[in-house]
């Protein structure tokens, strides 16, 4: 199925996140601000501009239960935003970083969040009730380069990371007094910062790590146009690597334990599926592109250079955005972010959104076999 909706919000979007009821979307238009738009009828209107950061915001996550926004930036800071009336109030998070914060994600129970950084470390942040602030514990001396993505295991303890050193790692983030010991889980017996696994499957930068809904499969992408799937990471890991014929992926999303969506430099979501034996393979591109007529070879060359250097059409800078229909392909530049869209009462994930350097947020829907 092609894109359900395409919305042109800005000239470029770094990252985005949705409110719990999906009536509002927050995104960074490739600067130090976070814009929040709300849907009224068929029009999106700008409601808030969060402008606490000093440099580009590169990570946003919106908690589903507590309705809190967390943002991270190249300015080495993170803020947790709470809505009080009609205003969003920021709370500074003490990260203790000397390099840029690059990515962020709330834990499944939303009592912690993880921040990856250019300081070769991960910050596990939690709230201290007695001091009324957010503090962090750091996992240091494990990565050899910048942490590009983080992903929480469903047990709320294990955390997977990817790095520009080409490795994917899994750590324990158990914090006494924050996490409760689960009798059926062995993860709570591990010490904070203990490394569970290190995967050396990629020889280039690694991106987009994700856990499957059951937590039994881990997937991540390499900048050499490879995608890696690992079963049973904790006890007896077995890996499968799939080479891609086209450009590399930047982010991944599990729709189920057997279906993965990958997005990246091809500007077109890719679907990967596993058969009954657990063997993964590329299935199809999700976007059905239409070839645009071209008058000359020169215009084709100009279009290719435009994609290479990230040029995009100018967008009117008003506070109202009209929904637009895709022409050819939904995205016209690299897709950098993919976010799940859960329907209330539905246990199967079939809708998700993507954003990219073309300034678009695109909503997709896919029929997932049960």
Coordinates of C-alpha atoms in Angstrom, one line a residue:
X1 CA 0.0 0.0 0.0
X2 CA 1.2 3.5 -0.8
X3 CA 1.4 6.4 1.6
X4 CA -1.9 7.1 3.4
X5 CA -1.0 10.8 4.0
X6 CA 1.9 13.1 3.1
X7 CA 2.4 16.4 5.0
X8 CA 5.0 19.0 4.0
X9 CA 5.9 20.8 7.3
X10 CA 9.3 22.3 6.6
X11 CA 12.2 22.4 4.2
X12 CA 14.0 19.7 6.3
X13 CA 13.1 17.6 9.3
X14 CA 15.7 16.1 11.6
X15 CA 13.4 13.9 13.7
X16 CA 9.8 13.7 14.8
X17 CA 7.4 12.1 17.4
X18 CA 3.7 11.8 18.0
X19 CA 1.5 12.6 21.0
X20 CA -0.2 9.6 22.6
X21 CA -3.5 10.2 20.8
X22 CA -1.7 11.1 17.6
X23 CA -3.5 14.5 17.3
X24 CA -0.2 16.4 17.6
X25 CA 3.2 15.9 16.0
X26 CA 6.5 17.3 17.3
X27 CA 9.5 17.7 15.0
X28 CA 12.7 19.6 14.6
X29 CA 13.0 21.7 11.3
X30 CA 16.8 21.1 11.3
X31 CA 17.5 23.9 13.8
X32 CA 17.5 24.4 17.6
X33 CA 13.7 24.5 17.9
X34 CA 11.0 21.9 18.3
X35 CA 7.7 22.7 16.5
X36 CA 4.4 21.1 17.7
X37 CA 1.5 21.0 15.2
X38 CA -2.1 20.0 15.9
X39 CA -4.6 18.7 13.4
X40 CA -7.8 20.7 13.1
X41 CA -10.1 19.1 10.5
X42 CA -7.9 18.6 7.5
X43 CA -5.3 21.3 8.4
X44 CA -2.3 21.2 10.6
X45 CA -1.7 24.4 12.7
X46 CA 1.4 25.3 14.7
X47 CA 0.6 25.3 18.4
X48 CA 3.9 25.6 20.2
X49 CA 7.6 26.3 19.5
X50 CA 10.0 24.8 22.1
X51 CA 13.2 26.9 22.0
X52 CA 15.3 26.0 25.0
X53 CA 18.2 24.4 23.0
X54 CA 21.1 26.3 21.6
X55 CA 22.1 23.9 18.7
X56 CA 20.3 21.5 16.4
X57 CA 17.9 19.1 18.0
X58 CA 18.7 15.6 16.9
X59 CA 16.4 13.4 19.0
X60 CA 12.7 13.6 20.2
X61 CA 10.6 11.0 22.0
X62 CA 7.0 11.4 23.3
X63 CA 6.0 9.1 26.1
X64 CA 2.7 7.3 25.6
X65 CA 1.6 7.0 29.2
X66 CA 2.9 10.2 30.9
X67 CA 2.6 12.5 27.9
X68 CA 6.1 13.9 28.4
X69 CA 8.5 15.0 25.6
X70 CA 12.2 14.4 25.9
X71 CA 14.6 16.2 23.5
X72 CA 18.4 16.0 23.0
X73 CA 20.6 18.3 21.1
X74 CA 24.2 18.9 19.8
X75 CA 24.4 21.5 22.6
X76 CA 25.0 18.5 25.0
X77 CA 21.8 19.1 26.9
X78 CA 18.5 17.2 27.3
X79 CA 15.1 18.5 28.5
X80 CA 12.0 16.8 29.6
X81 CA 8.9 18.8 28.7
X82 CA 5.7 18.6 30.6
X83 CA 2.4 20.2 29.5
X84 CA 1.0 22.5 32.1
X85 CA -2.2 24.1 30.9
X86 CA -1.4 25.6 27.5
X87 CA 2.4 25.8 28.0
X88 CA 5.2 23.3 27.8
X89 CA 7.5 23.6 30.8
X90 CA 11.1 22.2 30.4
X91 CA 13.2 20.4 33.1
X92 CA 16.9 20.2 32.5
X93 CA 18.5 16.8 32.6
X94 CA 22.0 16.5 34.0
X95 CA 23.8 14.5 31.3
X96 CA 27.5 15.4 32.1
X97 CA 28.5 15.1 28.5
X98 CA 31.4 16.8 26.8
X99 CA 30.2 16.0 23.3
X100 CA 26.9 16.2 21.4
X101 CA 23.8 14.2 22.5
X102 CA 22.7 12.3 19.4
X103 CA 19.7 10.1 20.1
X104 CA 17.1 9.4 22.8
X105 CA 14.4 6.9 23.7
X106 CA 12.0 6.4 26.6
X107 CA 12.1 2.9 28.2
X108 CA 8.9 0.8 28.0
X109 CA 7.8 1.6 31.5
X110 CA 8.8 5.3 31.0
X111 CA 10.7 5.5 34.3
X112 CA 14.0 5.9 32.4
X113 CA 15.3 7.1 29.1
X114 CA 18.5 6.5 27.3
X115 CA 20.7 9.1 25.5
X116 CA 23.4 8.2 23.0
X117 CA 26.2 10.7 22.5
X118 CA 29.3 11.6 20.6
X119 CA 31.3 11.2 23.8
X120 CA 31.4 7.4 23.3
X121 CA 29.0 6.9 26.2
X122 CA 25.3 6.3 27.0
X123 CA 23.3 8.3 29.7
X124 CA 20.6 6.3 31.5
X125 CA 18.4 9.1 32.9
X126 CA 15.8 8.7 35.7
X127 CA 13.8 11.0 38.0
X128 CA 14.8 11.8 41.6
X129 CA 11.7 12.6 43.4
X130 CA 13.4 14.1 46.5
X131 CA 15.4 16.5 44.4
X132 CA 12.8 17.1 41.8
X133 CA 15.1 16.7 38.8
X134 CA 16.3 14.2 36.2
X135 CA 19.8 12.7 36.7
X136 CA 21.8 10.2 34.7
X137 CA 24.2 7.3 35.2
X138 CA 26.8 6.9 32.4
X139 CA 28.0 3.7 30.7
X140 CA 31.5 4.6 29.7
X141 CA 34.6 3.0 28.1
X142 CA 32.6 0.6 26.1
X143 CA 32.2 2.3 22.7
X144 CA 35.1 3.4 20.6
X145 CA 33.1 6.1 18.7
X146 CA 29.8 8.0 18.7
X147 CA 26.6 6.2 19.7
X148 CA 24.2 6.6 16.8
X149 CA 21.0 4.8 18.1
X150 CA 19.6 3.1 21.2
X151 CA 16.8 0.6 21.6
X152 CA 15.1 -0.7 24.8
X153 CA 14.3 -4.4 25.3
X154 CA 10.7 -5.0 26.3
X155 CA 12.0 -6.1 29.8
X156 CA 12.9 -2.4 30.5
X157 CA 16.4 -3.5 31.6
X158 CA 18.5 -4.4 28.5
X159 CA 19.5 -1.7 26.1
X160 CA 21.0 -2.2 22.6
X161 CA 23.2 0.4 20.9
X162 CA 24.9 1.0 17.6
X163 CA 28.0 3.1 17.0
X164 CA 30.2 4.5 14.3
X165 CA 32.8 2.0 15.4
X166 CA 30.7 -0.5 13.5
X167 CA 29.6 -2.5 16.5
X168 CA 26.2 -3.3 18.1
X169 CA 26.3 -3.8 21.9
X170 CA 23.8 -4.9 24.5
X171 CA 24.0 -3.6 28.1
X172 CA 22.2 -4.0 31.4
X173 CA 20.7 -0.7 32.8
X174 CA 19.3 -2.1 36.1
X175 CA 19.2 0.7 38.7
X176 CA 18.4 -0.1 42.3
X177 CA 15.5 1.8 43.5
X178 CA 14.3 2.6 40.0
X179 CA 13.8 -0.9 38.6
X180 CA 12.0 -3.7 40.3
X181 CA 13.3 -7.3 40.3
X182 CA 11.1 -9.5 38.2
X183 CA 11.2 -13.2 39.3
X184 CA 10.7 -14.5 35.7
X185 CA 13.4 -12.3 34.3
X186 CA 17.2 -12.9 34.6
X187 CA 18.0 -9.3 33.4
X188 CA 17.4 -7.8 36.9
X189 CA 20.3 -9.9 38.3
X190 CA 22.8 -8.1 36.1
X191 CA 24.8 -5.1 37.2
X192 CA 24.4 -1.6 35.8
X193 CA 26.6 -1.2 32.7
X194 CA 27.4 -4.8 32.3
X195 CA 27.9 -5.7 28.7
X196 CA 25.8 -8.7 27.6
X197 CA 26.9 -8.9 24.0
X198 CA 29.0 -7.2 21.3
X199 CA 28.2 -7.9 17.7
X200 CA 30.9 -7.2 15.1
X201 CA 28.9 -7.9 12.0
X202 CA 29.3 -4.5 10.3
X203 CA 32.7 -3.2 9.0
X204 CA 31.2 0.4 8.7
X205 CA 29.1 2.7 10.7
X206 CA 26.0 1.0 12.3
X207 CA 22.6 2.6 12.7
X208 CA 18.9 2.0 13.6
X209 CA 19.0 -0.8 16.2
X210 CA 15.7 -2.3 17.2
X211 CA 14.2 -5.2 19.2
X212 CA 11.3 -7.3 18.0
X213 CA 8.1 -7.0 20.0
X214 CA 8.9 -10.3 21.8
X215 CA 12.5 -9.2 22.5
X216 CA 13.9 -12.4 20.9
X217 CA 15.3 -10.8 17.8
X218 CA 17.6 -7.8 17.4
X219 CA 18.2 -6.0 14.1
X220 CA 20.4 -3.1 12.9
X221 CA 21.8 -1.6 9.7
X222 CA 25.3 -1.0 8.4
X223 CA 26.4 1.9 6.3
X224 CA 27.8 -0.6 3.8
X225 CA 24.2 -1.4 2.6
X226 CA 23.7 -4.4 4.9
X227 CA 21.0 -5.3 7.4
X228 CA 21.7 -7.7 10.3
X229 CA 19.3 -10.0 12.2
X230 CA 20.4 -11.7 15.5
X231 CA 18.3 -14.3 17.3
X232 CA 18.6 -15.2 21.0
X233 CA 21.2 -12.5 21.8
X234 CA 21.4 -13.2 25.5
X235 CA 22.3 -16.9 25.5
X236 CA 23.2 -18.4 22.1
X237 CA 23.2 -15.7 19.4
X238 CA 22.8 -16.6 15.7
X239 CA 23.1 -13.9 13.0
X240 CA 22.0 -13.5 9.5
X241 CA 23.2 -10.6 7.3
X242 CA 21.4 -9.5 4.1
X243 CA 23.3 -7.3 1.5
X244 CA 21.2 -4.7 -0.2
X245 CA 21.6 -3.8 -3.9
X246 CA 20.8 -0.1 -3.3
X247 CA 21.7 2.6 -0.8
X248 CA 22.1 2.1 3.0
X249 CA 19.4 2.2 5.7
X250 CA 19.3 4.7 8.5
X251 CA 16.5 3.4 10.7
X252 CA 14.4 0.3 11.3
X253 CA 11.1 -0.7 12.8
X254 CA 9.7 -4.1 13.7
X255 CA 6.0 -4.4 12.8
X256 CA 5.9 -7.9 14.2
X257 CA 8.5 -10.6 15.0
X258 CA 8.4 -11.5 11.3
X259 CA 8.1 -8.1 9.5
X260 CA 10.7 -5.3 9.6
X261 CA 10.5 -1.9 7.8
X262 CA 13.8 -0.2 6.9
X263 CA 14.2 3.4 5.8
X264 CA 17.2 5.4 4.6
X265 CA 19.0 6.9 1.6
X266 CA 16.8 5.3 -1.0
X267 CA 13.9 7.5 0.1
X268 CA 11.6 4.5 -0.1
X269 CA 10.7 2.1 2.9
X270 CA 11.8 -1.4 2.4
X271 CA 10.0 -4.5 3.8
X272 CA 11.8 -7.5 5.1
X273 CA 10.1 -10.7 6.2
X274 CA 11.0 -13.9 7.9
X275 CA 9.7 -17.3 6.8
X276 CA 8.6 -20.2 9.0
X277 CA 12.3 -21.3 9.5
X278 CA 13.3 -17.8 10.6
X279 CA 15.1 -17.0 7.4
X280 CA 15.0 -13.2 6.6
X281 CA 14.7 -11.8 3.1
X282 CA 13.9 -8.5 1.3
X283 CA 10.3 -8.5 0.1
X284 CA 9.5 -5.3 -1.6
X285 CA 9.6 -1.5 -1.6
X286 CA 6.6 0.0 0.0
X287 CA 6.2 3.1 -2.1
X288 CA 5.0 2.5 -5.6
X289 CA 6.8 5.2 -7.5
X290 CA 5.7 6.7 -10.8
X291 CA 8.4 7.7 -13.3
X292 CA 8.2 11.4 -14.0
X293 CA 8.5 12.4 -17.7
X294 CA 11.8 14.2 -18.5
X295 CA 12.5 16.4 -21.5
X296 CA 16.3 15.9 -21.6
X297 CA 19.2 14.1 -20.1
X298 CA 20.3 17.4 -18.6
X299 CA 17.2 17.6 -16.5
X300 CA 17.8 14.0 -15.2
X301 CA 21.4 14.9 -14.3
X302 CA 20.2 18.1 -12.5
X303 CA 17.7 16.0 -10.5
X304 CA 20.3 13.5 -9.5
X305 CA 22.7 16.3 -8.3
X306 CA 19.7 17.9 -6.4
X307 CA 19.2 14.6 -4.5
X308 CA 22.9 14.3 -3.9
X309 CA 23.3 17.7 -2.3
X310 CA 20.0 17.7 -0.5
X311 CA 18.3 20.5 -2.3
X312 CA 14.6 20.8 -1.8
X313 CA 11.7 23.0 -2.9
X314 CA 11.0 26.1 -1.0
X315 CA 8.1 25.9 1.5
X316 CA 6.0 28.8 2.5
X317 CA 6.8 29.7 6.2
X318 CA 3.3 30.0 7.6
X319 CA 1.7 28.3 10.5
X320 CA -0.9 26.3 8.6
X321 CA 0.1 23.2 6.5
X322 CA -2.2 21.8 3.8
X323 CA -2.0 18.0 3.3
X324 CA -0.4 17.2 0.0
X325 CA -0.5 14.2 -2.3
X326 CA 2.6 12.3 -3.3
X327 CA 3.9 12.9 -6.8
X328 CA 6.0 10.0 -7.9
X329 CA 7.4 9.1 -4.6
X330 CA 6.2 10.2 -1.1
X331 CA 9.8 11.1 0.0
X332 CA 12.2 13.0 -2.2
X333 CA 15.3 12.9 0.1
X334 CA 16.8 10.6 2.7
X335 CA 14.4 9.2 5.3
X336 CA 16.0 9.6 8.7
X337 CA 13.3 8.7 11.2
X338 CA 10.5 6.1 11.5
X339 CA 8.0 6.1 14.3
X340 CA 5.3 3.5 15.2
X341 CA 1.6 4.6 15.2
X342 CA -0.4 2.4 17.5
X343 CA -4.2 2.2 17.1
X344 CA -6.1 2.1 20.4
X345 CA -7.2 -1.5 21.2
X346 CA -5.1 -3.0 18.4
X347 CA -2.2 -5.3 19.4
X348 CA -0.8 -5.5 15.9
X349 CA 1.3 -2.6 14.6
X350 CA 0.3 -1.8 11.0
X351 CA 0.7 2.0 10.8
X352 CA 3.9 4.1 11.1
X353 CA 5.2 7.5 10.0
X354 CA 8.5 8.6 8.5
X355 CA 10.3 11.9 8.2
X356 CA 13.3 13.0 6.2
X357 CA 15.5 15.7 4.8
X358 CA 12.7 16.7 2.4
X359 CA 10.7 18.2 5.3
X360 CA 7.9 15.7 4.9
X361 CA 6.1 13.5 7.5
X362 CA 4.5 10.6 5.7
X363 CA 2.0 8.2 7.2
X364 CA 2.0 4.6 6.0
X365 CA -0.3 1.6 6.5
X366 CA 0.6 -2.0 5.8
X367 CA -1.5 -5.2 6.1
X368 CA 0.3 -7.5 8.4
X369 CA -0.5 -11.3 8.2
X370 CA -1.4 -12.7 11.6

